[in-house]
GROMACS .gro file of C-alpha atoms in nm:
model
  464
    1UNK     CA    1  10.052  10.983  10.584
    2UNK     CA    2   9.738  10.845  10.429
    3UNK     CA    3   9.675  10.489  10.537
    4UNK     CA    4   9.409  10.226  10.550
    5UNK     CA    5   9.128  10.146  10.787
    6UNK     CA    6   9.137   9.847  11.018
    7UNK     CA    7   9.058   9.507  10.868
    8UNK     CA    8   8.992   9.280  11.160
    9UNK     CA    9   9.296   9.154  11.344
   10UNK     CA   10   9.490   9.086  11.029
   11UNK     CA   11   9.595   9.440  10.939
   12UNK     CA   12   9.487   9.763  10.776
   13UNK     CA   13   9.387   9.840  10.425
   14UNK     CA   14   9.265  10.158  10.262
   15UNK     CA   15   9.340  10.440  10.026
   16UNK     CA   16   9.698  10.532  10.095
   17UNK     CA   17   9.934  10.790   9.956
   18UNK     CA   18  10.301  10.825  10.037
   19UNK     CA   19  10.293  11.158  10.217
   20UNK     CA   20  10.379  11.122  10.585
   21UNK     CA   21  10.178  11.308  10.842
   22UNK     CA   22   9.819  11.285  10.716
   23UNK     CA   23   9.565  11.005  10.768
   24UNK     CA   24   9.243  10.915  10.600
   25UNK     CA   25   9.031  10.606  10.651
   26UNK     CA   26   8.950  10.386  10.358
   27UNK     CA   27   8.696  10.113  10.300
   28UNK     CA   28   8.765   9.754  10.409
   29UNK     CA   29   8.901   9.521  10.147
   30UNK     CA   30   8.676   9.245  10.020
   31UNK     CA   31   8.929   8.989  10.133
   32UNK     CA   32   9.266   8.834  10.059
   33UNK     CA   33   9.332   8.780   9.691
   34UNK     CA   34   9.464   8.453   9.560
   35UNK     CA   35   9.661   8.623   9.284
   36UNK     CA   36   9.908   8.752   9.541
   37UNK     CA   37   9.951   8.412   9.703
   38UNK     CA   38  10.033   8.206   9.396
   39UNK     CA   39  10.401   8.231   9.486
   40UNK     CA   40  10.530   8.244   9.846
   41UNK     CA   41  10.796   8.495   9.940
   42UNK     CA   42  11.034   8.207  10.002
   43UNK     CA   43  11.125   7.965   9.726
   44UNK     CA   44  11.074   7.669   9.965
   45UNK     CA   45  10.701   7.575   9.964
   46UNK     CA   46  10.708   7.424  10.315
   47UNK     CA   47  10.402   7.404  10.536
   48UNK     CA   48  10.539   7.667  10.776
   49UNK     CA   49  10.608   7.911  10.492
   50UNK     CA   50  10.262   7.858  10.345
   51UNK     CA   51  10.107   7.906  10.687
   52UNK     CA   52  10.301   8.232  10.731
   53UNK     CA   53  10.200   8.361  10.388
   54UNK     CA   54   9.835   8.289  10.467
   55UNK     CA   55   9.858   8.529  10.763
   56UNK     CA   56   9.993   8.821  10.556
   57UNK     CA   57   9.759   9.070  10.393
   58UNK     CA   58   9.799   9.119  10.015
   59UNK     CA   59   9.923   9.478  10.041
   60UNK     CA   60  10.206   9.396  10.282
   61UNK     CA   61  10.310   9.087  10.090
   62UNK     CA   62  10.326   9.282   9.763
   63UNK     CA   63  10.515   9.567   9.928
   64UNK     CA   64  10.769   9.326  10.078
   65UNK     CA   65  10.841   9.163   9.743
   66UNK     CA   66  10.869   9.497   9.560
   67UNK     CA   67  11.113   9.629   9.821
   68UNK     CA   68  11.315   9.310   9.788
   69UNK     CA   69  11.337   9.349   9.408
   70UNK     CA   70  11.430   9.717   9.438
   71UNK     CA   71  11.702   9.631   9.689
   72UNK     CA   72  11.841   9.366   9.454
   73UNK     CA   73  11.848   9.613   9.166
   74UNK     CA   74  11.587   9.412   8.974
   75UNK     CA   75  11.338   9.688   8.918
   76UNK     CA   76  11.236  10.049   8.976
   77UNK     CA   77  10.965  10.118   9.232
   78UNK     CA   78  10.745  10.306   8.984
   79UNK     CA   79  10.752  10.022   8.731
   80UNK     CA   80  10.696   9.753   8.994
   81UNK     CA   81  10.406   9.941   9.151
   82UNK     CA   82  10.238   9.951   8.808
   83UNK     CA   83  10.299   9.584   8.728
   84UNK     CA   84  10.019   9.339   8.644
   85UNK     CA   85  10.056   9.176   8.983
   86UNK     CA   86   9.990   9.496   9.171
   87UNK     CA   87   9.711   9.593   8.929
   88UNK     CA   88   9.535   9.269   9.030
   89UNK     CA   89   9.499   9.393   9.388
   90UNK     CA   90   9.191   9.579   9.512
   91UNK     CA   91   9.213   9.959   9.492
   92UNK     CA   92   9.256   9.978   9.870
   93UNK     CA   93   9.540   9.726   9.866
   94UNK     CA   94   9.711   9.900   9.574
   95UNK     CA   95   9.706  10.227   9.762
   96UNK     CA   96   9.843  10.072  10.079
   97UNK     CA   97  10.113   9.887   9.884
   98UNK     CA   98  10.219  10.217   9.725
   99UNK     CA   99  10.224  10.389  10.062
  100UNK     CA  100  10.437  10.114  10.215
  101UNK     CA  101  10.687  10.091   9.929
  102UNK     CA  102  10.738  10.463   9.879
  103UNK     CA  103  10.733  10.535  10.249
  104UNK     CA  104  10.992  10.273  10.336
  105UNK     CA  105  11.220  10.388  10.054
  106UNK     CA  106  11.191  10.751  10.163
  107UNK     CA  107  11.252  10.678  10.530
  108UNK     CA  108  11.483  10.374  10.506
  109UNK     CA  109  11.796  10.546  10.642
  110UNK     CA  110  11.603  10.688  10.938
  111UNK     CA  111  11.422  10.358  10.999
  112UNK     CA  112  11.747  10.161  10.997
  113UNK     CA  113  11.896  10.406  11.247
  114UNK     CA  114  11.601  10.363  11.485
  115UNK     CA  115  11.609   9.984  11.455
  116UNK     CA  116  11.986   9.970  11.498
  117UNK     CA  117  11.956  10.142  11.834
  118UNK     CA  118  11.719   9.870  11.955
  119UNK     CA  119  11.933   9.570  11.856
  120UNK     CA  120  12.132   9.383  12.119
  121UNK     CA  121  12.428   9.411  11.883
  122UNK     CA  122  12.380   9.734  11.684
  123UNK     CA  123  12.676   9.656  11.460
  124UNK     CA  124  12.532   9.324  11.338
  125UNK     CA  125  12.441   9.297  10.970
  126UNK     CA  126  12.089   9.168  10.917
  127UNK     CA  127  11.982   8.945  10.631
  128UNK     CA  128  11.804   9.163  10.374
  129UNK     CA  129  11.460   8.994  10.412
  130UNK     CA  130  11.483   9.052  10.789
  131UNK     CA  131  11.585   9.414  10.737
  132UNK     CA  132  11.292   9.472  10.499
  133UNK     CA  133  11.044   9.315  10.743
  134UNK     CA  134  11.176   9.542  11.019
  135UNK     CA  135  11.158   9.849  10.796
  136UNK     CA  136  10.799   9.775  10.700
  137UNK     CA  137  10.700   9.726  11.063
  138UNK     CA  138  10.889  10.033  11.181
  139UNK     CA  139  10.746  10.253  10.905
  140UNK     CA  140  10.390  10.156  10.994
  141UNK     CA  141  10.448  10.213  11.364
  142UNK     CA  142  10.612  10.552  11.314
  143UNK     CA  143  10.430  10.699  11.014
  144UNK     CA  144  10.091  10.531  10.957
  145UNK     CA  145   9.866  10.644  11.239
  146UNK     CA  146   9.565  10.429  11.152
  147UNK     CA  147   9.758  10.103  11.127
  148UNK     CA  148   9.707   9.905  11.451
  149UNK     CA  149  10.043   9.832  11.614
  150UNK     CA  150   9.960   9.463  11.655
  151UNK     CA  151   9.894   9.429  11.280
  152UNK     CA  152  10.221   9.597  11.181
  153UNK     CA  153  10.411   9.386  11.434
  154UNK     CA  154  10.255   9.045  11.372
  155UNK     CA  155  10.266   9.065  10.992
  156UNK     CA  156  10.630   9.176  10.996
  157UNK     CA  157  10.707   8.865  11.198
  158UNK     CA  158  10.517   8.650  10.947
  159UNK     CA  159  10.694   8.818  10.655
  160UNK     CA  160  11.022   8.722  10.815
  161UNK     CA  161  10.905   8.362  10.859
  162UNK     CA  162  10.766   8.343  10.504
  163UNK     CA  163  11.100   8.466  10.367
  164UNK     CA  164  11.278   8.164  10.516
  165UNK     CA  165  11.419   8.346  10.819
  166UNK     CA  166  11.225   8.184  11.110
  167UNK     CA  167  11.526   8.215  11.342
  168UNK     CA  168  11.491   8.595  11.330
  169UNK     CA  169  11.121   8.616  11.417
  170UNK     CA  170  11.184   8.653  11.790
  171UNK     CA  171  11.425   8.938  11.731
  172UNK     CA  172  11.185   9.113  11.490
  173UNK     CA  173  10.903   9.078  11.742
  174UNK     CA  174  11.116   9.213  12.028
  175UNK     CA  175  11.257   9.510  11.834
  176UNK     CA  176  10.920   9.623  11.703
  177UNK     CA  177  10.762   9.590  12.048
  178UNK     CA  178  11.035   9.814  12.189
  179UNK     CA  179  10.979  10.062  11.907
  180UNK     CA  180  10.603  10.067  11.963
  181UNK     CA  181  10.653  10.137  12.332
  182UNK     CA  182  10.930  10.393  12.293
  183UNK     CA  183  10.869  10.765  12.310
  184UNK     CA  184  10.918  10.934  11.975
  185UNK     CA  185  11.224  11.158  11.974
  186UNK     CA  186  11.171  11.528  11.917
  187UNK     CA  187  11.367  11.752  11.681
  188UNK     CA  188  11.671  11.907  11.843
  189UNK     CA  189  11.689  12.284  11.864
  190UNK     CA  190  12.046  12.279  11.735
  191UNK     CA  191  12.080  11.991  11.490
  192UNK     CA  192  12.396  11.895  11.306
  193UNK     CA  193  12.389  11.829  10.931
  194UNK     CA  194  12.456  11.460  10.998
  195UNK     CA  195  12.165  11.451  11.243
  196UNK     CA  196  11.902  11.604  11.014
  197UNK     CA  197  12.029  11.400  10.718
  198UNK     CA  198  11.967  11.081  10.916
  199UNK     CA  199  11.639  11.203  11.064
  200UNK     CA  200  11.510  11.285  10.714
  201UNK     CA  201  11.637  10.968  10.550
  202UNK     CA  202  11.919  11.104  10.331
  203UNK     CA  203  12.281  10.999  10.284
  204UNK     CA  204  12.506  11.231  10.481
  205UNK     CA  205  12.750  11.285  10.194
  206UNK     CA  206  12.470  11.406   9.967
  207UNK     CA  207  12.325  11.649  10.220
  208UNK     CA  208  12.670  11.788  10.296
  209UNK     CA  209  12.708  11.868   9.925
  210UNK     CA  210  12.375  12.053   9.926
  211UNK     CA  211  12.471  12.252  10.234
  212UNK     CA  212  12.794  12.357  10.063
  213UNK     CA  213  12.618  12.448   9.737
  214UNK     CA  214  12.290  12.602   9.855
  215UNK     CA  215  12.322  12.668  10.230
  216UNK     CA  216  12.191  12.487  10.535
  217UNK     CA  217  11.834  12.621  10.522
  218UNK     CA  218  11.786  12.526  10.157
  219UNK     CA  219  11.940  12.182  10.214
  220UNK     CA  220  11.699  12.122  10.501
  221UNK     CA  221  11.404  12.225  10.285
  222UNK     CA  222  11.521  11.992  10.007
  223UNK     CA  223  11.535  11.699  10.250
  224UNK     CA  224  11.193  11.779  10.394
  225UNK     CA  225  11.038  11.803  10.045
  226UNK     CA  226  11.194  11.470   9.945
  227UNK     CA  227  11.003  11.297  10.226
  228UNK     CA  228  10.662  11.397  10.092
  229UNK     CA  229  10.450  11.276   9.807
  230UNK     CA  230  10.497  11.517   9.512
  231UNK     CA  231  10.224  11.782   9.521
  232UNK     CA  232  10.011  11.879   9.218
  233UNK     CA  233  10.157  12.157   9.008
  234UNK     CA  234  10.061  12.519   9.067
  235UNK     CA  235  10.303  12.717   8.854
  236UNK     CA  236  10.125  12.741   8.518
  237UNK     CA  237   9.809  12.917   8.406
  238UNK     CA  238   9.702  12.625   8.188
  239UNK     CA  239   9.671  12.268   8.309
  240UNK     CA  240   9.487  11.944   8.244
  241UNK     CA  241   9.301  11.891   7.919
  242UNK     CA  242   9.534  11.785   7.640
  243UNK     CA  243   9.848  11.881   7.831
  244UNK     CA  244  10.079  11.606   7.958
  245UNK     CA  245  10.091  11.527   8.329
  246UNK     CA  246  10.436  11.621   8.453
  247UNK     CA  247  10.617  11.794   8.737
  248UNK     CA  248  10.624  12.174   8.717
  249UNK     CA  249  11.005  12.176   8.708
  250UNK     CA  250  11.014  11.943   8.410
  251UNK     CA  251  10.747  12.143   8.231
  252UNK     CA  252  10.928  12.470   8.304
  253UNK     CA  253  11.233  12.340   8.117
  254UNK     CA  254  11.018  12.256   7.813
  255UNK     CA  255  10.843  12.593   7.824
  256UNK     CA  256  11.180  12.770   7.838
  257UNK     CA  257  11.293  12.575   7.532
  258UNK     CA  258  10.973  12.658   7.342
  259UNK     CA  259  11.003  13.033   7.402
  260UNK     CA  260  11.381  13.041   7.345
  261UNK     CA  261  11.326  13.019   6.967
  262UNK     CA  262  10.957  13.100   6.911
  263UNK     CA  263  10.980  13.079   6.531
  264UNK     CA  264  11.180  12.757   6.518
  265UNK     CA  265  11.125  12.549   6.203
  266UNK     CA  266  11.335  12.242   6.290
  267UNK     CA  267  11.342  12.115   6.647
  268UNK     CA  268  11.525  11.816   6.796
  269UNK     CA  269  11.448  11.668   7.136
  270UNK     CA  270  11.759  11.453   7.154
  271UNK     CA  271  11.688  11.261   7.479
  272UNK     CA  272  11.311  11.255   7.443
  273UNK     CA  273  11.181  10.969   7.658
  274UNK     CA  274  10.936  10.965   7.830
  275UNK     CA  275  10.807  11.243   7.603
  276UNK     CA  276  10.644  11.504   7.825
  277UNK     CA  277  10.879  11.781   7.712
  278UNK     CA  278  10.835  11.676   7.348
  279UNK     CA  279  10.461  11.725   7.387
  280UNK     CA  280  10.506  12.077   7.524
  281UNK     CA  281  10.732  12.165   7.230
  282UNK     CA  282  10.480  12.021   6.982
  283UNK     CA  283  10.195  12.214   7.139
  284UNK     CA  284  10.380  12.548   7.150
  285UNK     CA  285  10.571  12.532   6.820
  286UNK     CA  286  10.285  12.458   6.583
  287UNK     CA  287  10.482  12.526   6.263
  288UNK     CA  288  10.796  12.333   6.352
  289UNK     CA  289  10.910  11.996   6.230
  290UNK     CA  290  11.003  11.797   6.541
  291UNK     CA  291  11.238  11.501   6.575
  292UNK     CA  292  11.232  11.302   6.899
  293UNK     CA  293  11.515  11.058   6.958
  294UNK     CA  294  11.643  10.841   7.240
  295UNK     CA  295  11.921  10.587   7.277
  296UNK     CA  296  11.676  10.328   7.415
  297UNK     CA  297  11.453  10.167   7.153
  298UNK     CA  298  11.216  10.039   7.423
  299UNK     CA  299  11.174  10.378   7.590
  300UNK     CA  300  11.132  10.553   7.255
  301UNK     CA  301  10.864  10.302   7.153
  302UNK     CA  302  10.680  10.375   7.477
  303UNK     CA  303  10.717  10.748   7.408
  304UNK     CA  304  10.578  10.713   7.057
  305UNK     CA  305  10.279  10.516   7.186
  306UNK     CA  306  10.214  10.781   7.448
  307UNK     CA  307  10.236  11.072   7.204
  308UNK     CA  308   9.992  10.910   6.963
  309UNK     CA  309   9.715  10.999   7.206
  310UNK     CA  310   9.775  11.369   7.137
  311UNK     CA  311   9.655  11.507   6.804
  312UNK     CA  312   9.899  11.798   6.810
  313UNK     CA  313  10.194  11.552   6.825
  314UNK     CA  314  10.127  11.406   6.480
  315UNK     CA  315  10.418  11.606   6.334
  316UNK     CA  316  10.674  11.440   6.563
  317UNK     CA  317  10.918  11.200   6.397
  318UNK     CA  318  11.089  10.932   6.606
  319UNK     CA  319  11.441  10.801   6.568
  320UNK     CA  320  11.646  10.566   6.787
  321UNK     CA  321  11.975  10.753   6.820
  322UNK     CA  322  12.259  10.815   7.060
  323UNK     CA  323  12.275  11.194   7.065
  324UNK     CA  324  12.651  11.180   7.123
  325UNK     CA  325  12.688  11.046   6.768
  326UNK     CA  326  12.352  11.081   6.596
  327UNK     CA  327  12.436  10.966   6.244
  328UNK     CA  328  12.073  10.905   6.154
  329UNK     CA  329  11.957  11.258   6.237
  330UNK     CA  330  12.002  11.475   5.932
  331UNK     CA  331  12.057  11.848   5.890
  332UNK     CA  332  12.079  12.132   6.138
  333UNK     CA  333  11.822  12.251   6.389
  334UNK     CA  334  11.705  12.595   6.501
  335UNK     CA  335  11.625  12.459   6.845
  336UNK     CA  336  11.756  12.159   7.036
  337UNK     CA  337  11.640  12.036   7.374
  338UNK     CA  338  11.916  11.837   7.541
  339UNK     CA  339  11.760  11.702   7.861
  340UNK     CA  340  12.032  11.451   7.945
  341UNK     CA  341  12.017  11.137   8.162
  342UNK     CA  342  12.151  11.222   8.508
  343UNK     CA  343  12.169  11.118   8.871
  344UNK     CA  344  11.818  11.251   8.934
  345UNK     CA  345  11.897  11.397   9.276
  346UNK     CA  346  11.637  11.669   9.217
  347UNK     CA  347  11.358  11.409   9.201
  348UNK     CA  348  11.403  11.207   9.522
  349UNK     CA  349  11.044  11.265   9.634
  350UNK     CA  350  10.914  11.061   9.341
  351UNK     CA  351  11.224  10.842   9.297
  352UNK     CA  352  11.332  10.771   9.656
  353UNK     CA  353  11.551  10.470   9.582
  354UNK     CA  354  11.805  10.689   9.401
  355UNK     CA  355  11.944  10.795   9.739
  356UNK     CA  356  12.026  10.432   9.824
  357UNK     CA  357  12.195  10.348   9.493
  358UNK     CA  358  12.388  10.663   9.406
  359UNK     CA  359  12.758  10.687   9.491
  360UNK     CA  360  12.946  11.015   9.482
  361UNK     CA  361  13.205  10.882   9.237
  362UNK     CA  362  12.927  10.812   8.985
  363UNK     CA  363  12.873  11.184   8.932
  364UNK     CA  364  13.201  11.214   8.744
  365UNK     CA  365  13.107  10.920   8.523
  366UNK     CA  366  12.769  11.076   8.453
  367UNK     CA  367  12.935  11.405   8.360
  368UNK     CA  368  13.160  11.238   8.101
  369UNK     CA  369  12.856  11.092   7.928
  370UNK     CA  370  12.665  11.420   7.951
  371UNK     CA  371  12.949  11.616   7.790
  372UNK     CA  372  12.952  11.367   7.504
  373UNK     CA  373  12.577  11.408   7.449
  374UNK     CA  374  12.591  11.786   7.467
  375UNK     CA  375  12.891  11.799   7.235
  376UNK     CA  376  12.716  11.575   6.981
  377UNK     CA  377  12.397  11.781   6.996
  378UNK     CA  378  12.582  12.111   6.948
  379UNK     CA  379  12.724  11.980   6.621
  380UNK     CA  380  12.368  11.981   6.484
  381UNK     CA  381  12.284  12.333   6.603
  382UNK     CA  382  12.240  12.581   6.318
  383UNK     CA  383  12.420  12.919   6.325
  384UNK     CA  384  12.208  13.150   6.541
  385UNK     CA  385  12.019  12.849   6.676
  386UNK     CA  386  11.972  12.780   7.044
  387UNK     CA  387  12.012  12.470   7.259
  388UNK     CA  388  11.861  12.421   7.605
  389UNK     CA  389  12.074  12.190   7.820
  390UNK     CA  390  11.894  12.055   8.127
  391UNK     CA  391  11.912  11.796   8.403
  392UNK     CA  392  11.704  11.699   8.705
  393UNK     CA  393  12.022  11.690   8.913
  394UNK     CA  394  12.126  11.920   9.197
  395UNK     CA  395  12.496  11.838   9.146
  396UNK     CA  396  12.736  12.087   8.987
  397UNK     CA  397  12.937  11.818   8.806
  398UNK     CA  398  12.632  11.735   8.592
  399UNK     CA  399  12.517  12.092   8.544
  400UNK     CA  400  12.753  12.391   8.550
  401UNK     CA  401  13.057  12.168   8.503
  402UNK     CA  402  12.923  12.016   8.181
  403UNK     CA  403  12.820  12.353   8.037
  404UNK     CA  404  13.150  12.519   8.125
  405UNK     CA  405  13.333  12.246   7.935
  406UNK     CA  406  13.164  12.333   7.603
  407UNK     CA  407  13.116  12.710   7.619
  408UNK     CA  408  13.351  12.886   7.382
  409UNK     CA  409  13.454  12.802   7.026
  410UNK     CA  410  13.144  12.970   6.885
  411UNK     CA  411  12.906  12.864   7.164
  412UNK     CA  412  12.784  13.132   7.408
  413UNK     CA  413  12.547  13.131   7.704
  414UNK     CA  414  12.223  13.328   7.682
  415UNK     CA  415  12.096  13.450   8.021
  416UNK     CA  416  11.774  13.267   8.107
  417UNK     CA  417  11.636  13.580   8.278
  418UNK     CA  418  11.494  13.720   7.955
  419UNK     CA  419  11.340  13.388   7.857
  420UNK     CA  420  11.170  13.361   8.197
  421UNK     CA  421  11.038  13.716   8.160
  422UNK     CA  422  10.891  13.621   7.823
  423UNK     CA  423  10.706  13.326   7.982
  424UNK     CA  424  10.555  13.561   8.238
  425UNK     CA  425  10.462  13.820   7.974
  426UNK     CA  426  10.289  13.555   7.760
  427UNK     CA  427  10.084  13.443   8.059
  428UNK     CA  428  10.230  13.091   8.059
  429UNK     CA  429  10.320  13.131   8.426
  430UNK     CA  430  10.046  13.201   8.676
  431UNK     CA  431  10.031  13.562   8.788
  432UNK     CA  432  10.214  13.596   9.116
  433UNK     CA  433  10.450  13.304   9.059
  434UNK     CA  434  10.791  13.432   9.170
  435UNK     CA  435  11.091  13.243   9.038
  436UNK     CA  436  11.355  13.512   9.070
  437UNK     CA  437  11.549  13.305   9.323
  438UNK     CA  438  11.550  13.016   9.075
  439UNK     CA  439  11.780  13.209   8.842
  440UNK     CA  440  12.147  13.175   8.938
  441UNK     CA  441  12.426  13.312   8.720
  442UNK     CA  442  12.198  13.327   8.417
  443UNK     CA  443  12.080  12.967   8.451
  444UNK     CA  444  11.762  12.812   8.591
  445UNK     CA  445  11.808  12.623   8.918
  446UNK     CA  446  11.491  12.506   9.096
  447UNK     CA  447  11.518  12.340   9.438
  448UNK     CA  448  11.264  12.104   9.596
  449UNK     CA  449  11.101  12.264   9.898
  450UNK     CA  450  11.212  12.608   9.784
  451UNK     CA  451  11.039  12.651   9.447
  452UNK     CA  452  10.750  12.407   9.478
  453UNK     CA  453  10.871  12.158   9.218
  454UNK     CA  454  11.145  11.905   9.148
  455UNK     CA  455  11.503  12.022   9.124
  456UNK     CA  456  11.601  12.117   8.768
  457UNK     CA  457  11.891  12.294   8.602
  458UNK     CA  458  11.862  12.457   8.260
  459UNK     CA  459  12.086  12.684   8.055
  460UNK     CA  460  12.034  12.834   7.710
  461UNK     CA  461  12.329  12.809   7.465
  462UNK     CA  462  12.355  12.981   7.128
  463UNK     CA  463  12.564  12.907   6.820
  464UNK     CA  464  12.729  13.236   6.730
   0.00000   0.00000   0.00000
């Protein structure tokens, strides 16, 4: 884990990533920034709260408040970490705030398990501000090697006090002291699925599904990859420049779509936001007329603003539409990319809070919506045209189950093997990149930790 360098007795600040295991010293911060202290953590502006806030470094205070908002369902970590308030921090504090937020979210289940074992009453339910303060302290003690233990401990106590929970400060202090003094447990030689799910911060029910679908070894690799900061891409021969920044798995889906109908004249990206795949299609299909639509007007507006920075995206038209019933999209299309909203279980490294919000029963609800979108999109597919259906989910209900429900009645599956071979032949993929194991039953299925990218599913459908 990258973390900060020591800043006096008050804590540590420095350039920090979210990847556990590595450390790098950063430069000391210039000082505490008033912008972070305009509003105390607690709504009650008492002298004791103000005194507690004054003892908390800007990075930890910002991280605490972001984690509180995420836990309350009032924001996504990525959006909150790019808010104006965080932007006002020094570069060192921004990096440490990011490391703390992403690290706690990735390791929350494991952190809670360690803390629970140190409570006098392990079954007791802690107030959420107290739980967050303990998680922040525990994460720093266990995963940030350059953070002094006294800084992690004392500021967690002050966070608890500042949040209006002074009665819990003694308990927080005692638990974190025990944790700091305890010997770190090793990995068992023979580890149950429940044990490695907890150790690697994943819900047991989700890991058990992955074991059943992909095998124990693959499930373990997925969990291990989810605990690391996403690595830079290394799958494609061309990168940087005027290409969008995106995960290799996401880009692979767009590249598959672009080569599926190389001479396409009319192309529809029916769930386009945030627009990375649209850009790949625009860059590859230089003669095509492209329509990018999304059900969210706000997200589509952000997509349009983003794409305006790319000259080759000038041909893209934008339309706010629900693909399940796109009345405003006219005509038929040679190529449709249907990258549907999903649970996102293939992207937990970059979106760690998904694991805390997702319930198994939601997968069925997602699938109903996905079938409606796919069914609506297929109605606009021209005879002989092709549609690429994709998700960033690892769950069969959202992938194979949705496709199986629409195949037939003039719609057939096209094995993705040939499309992948075409990408290799054209030199789009780096020489030596081996994705044979990512093709299952004629569909693309990438797995985090196995294929070096996020988890994506993609299948090519054709209108007979």
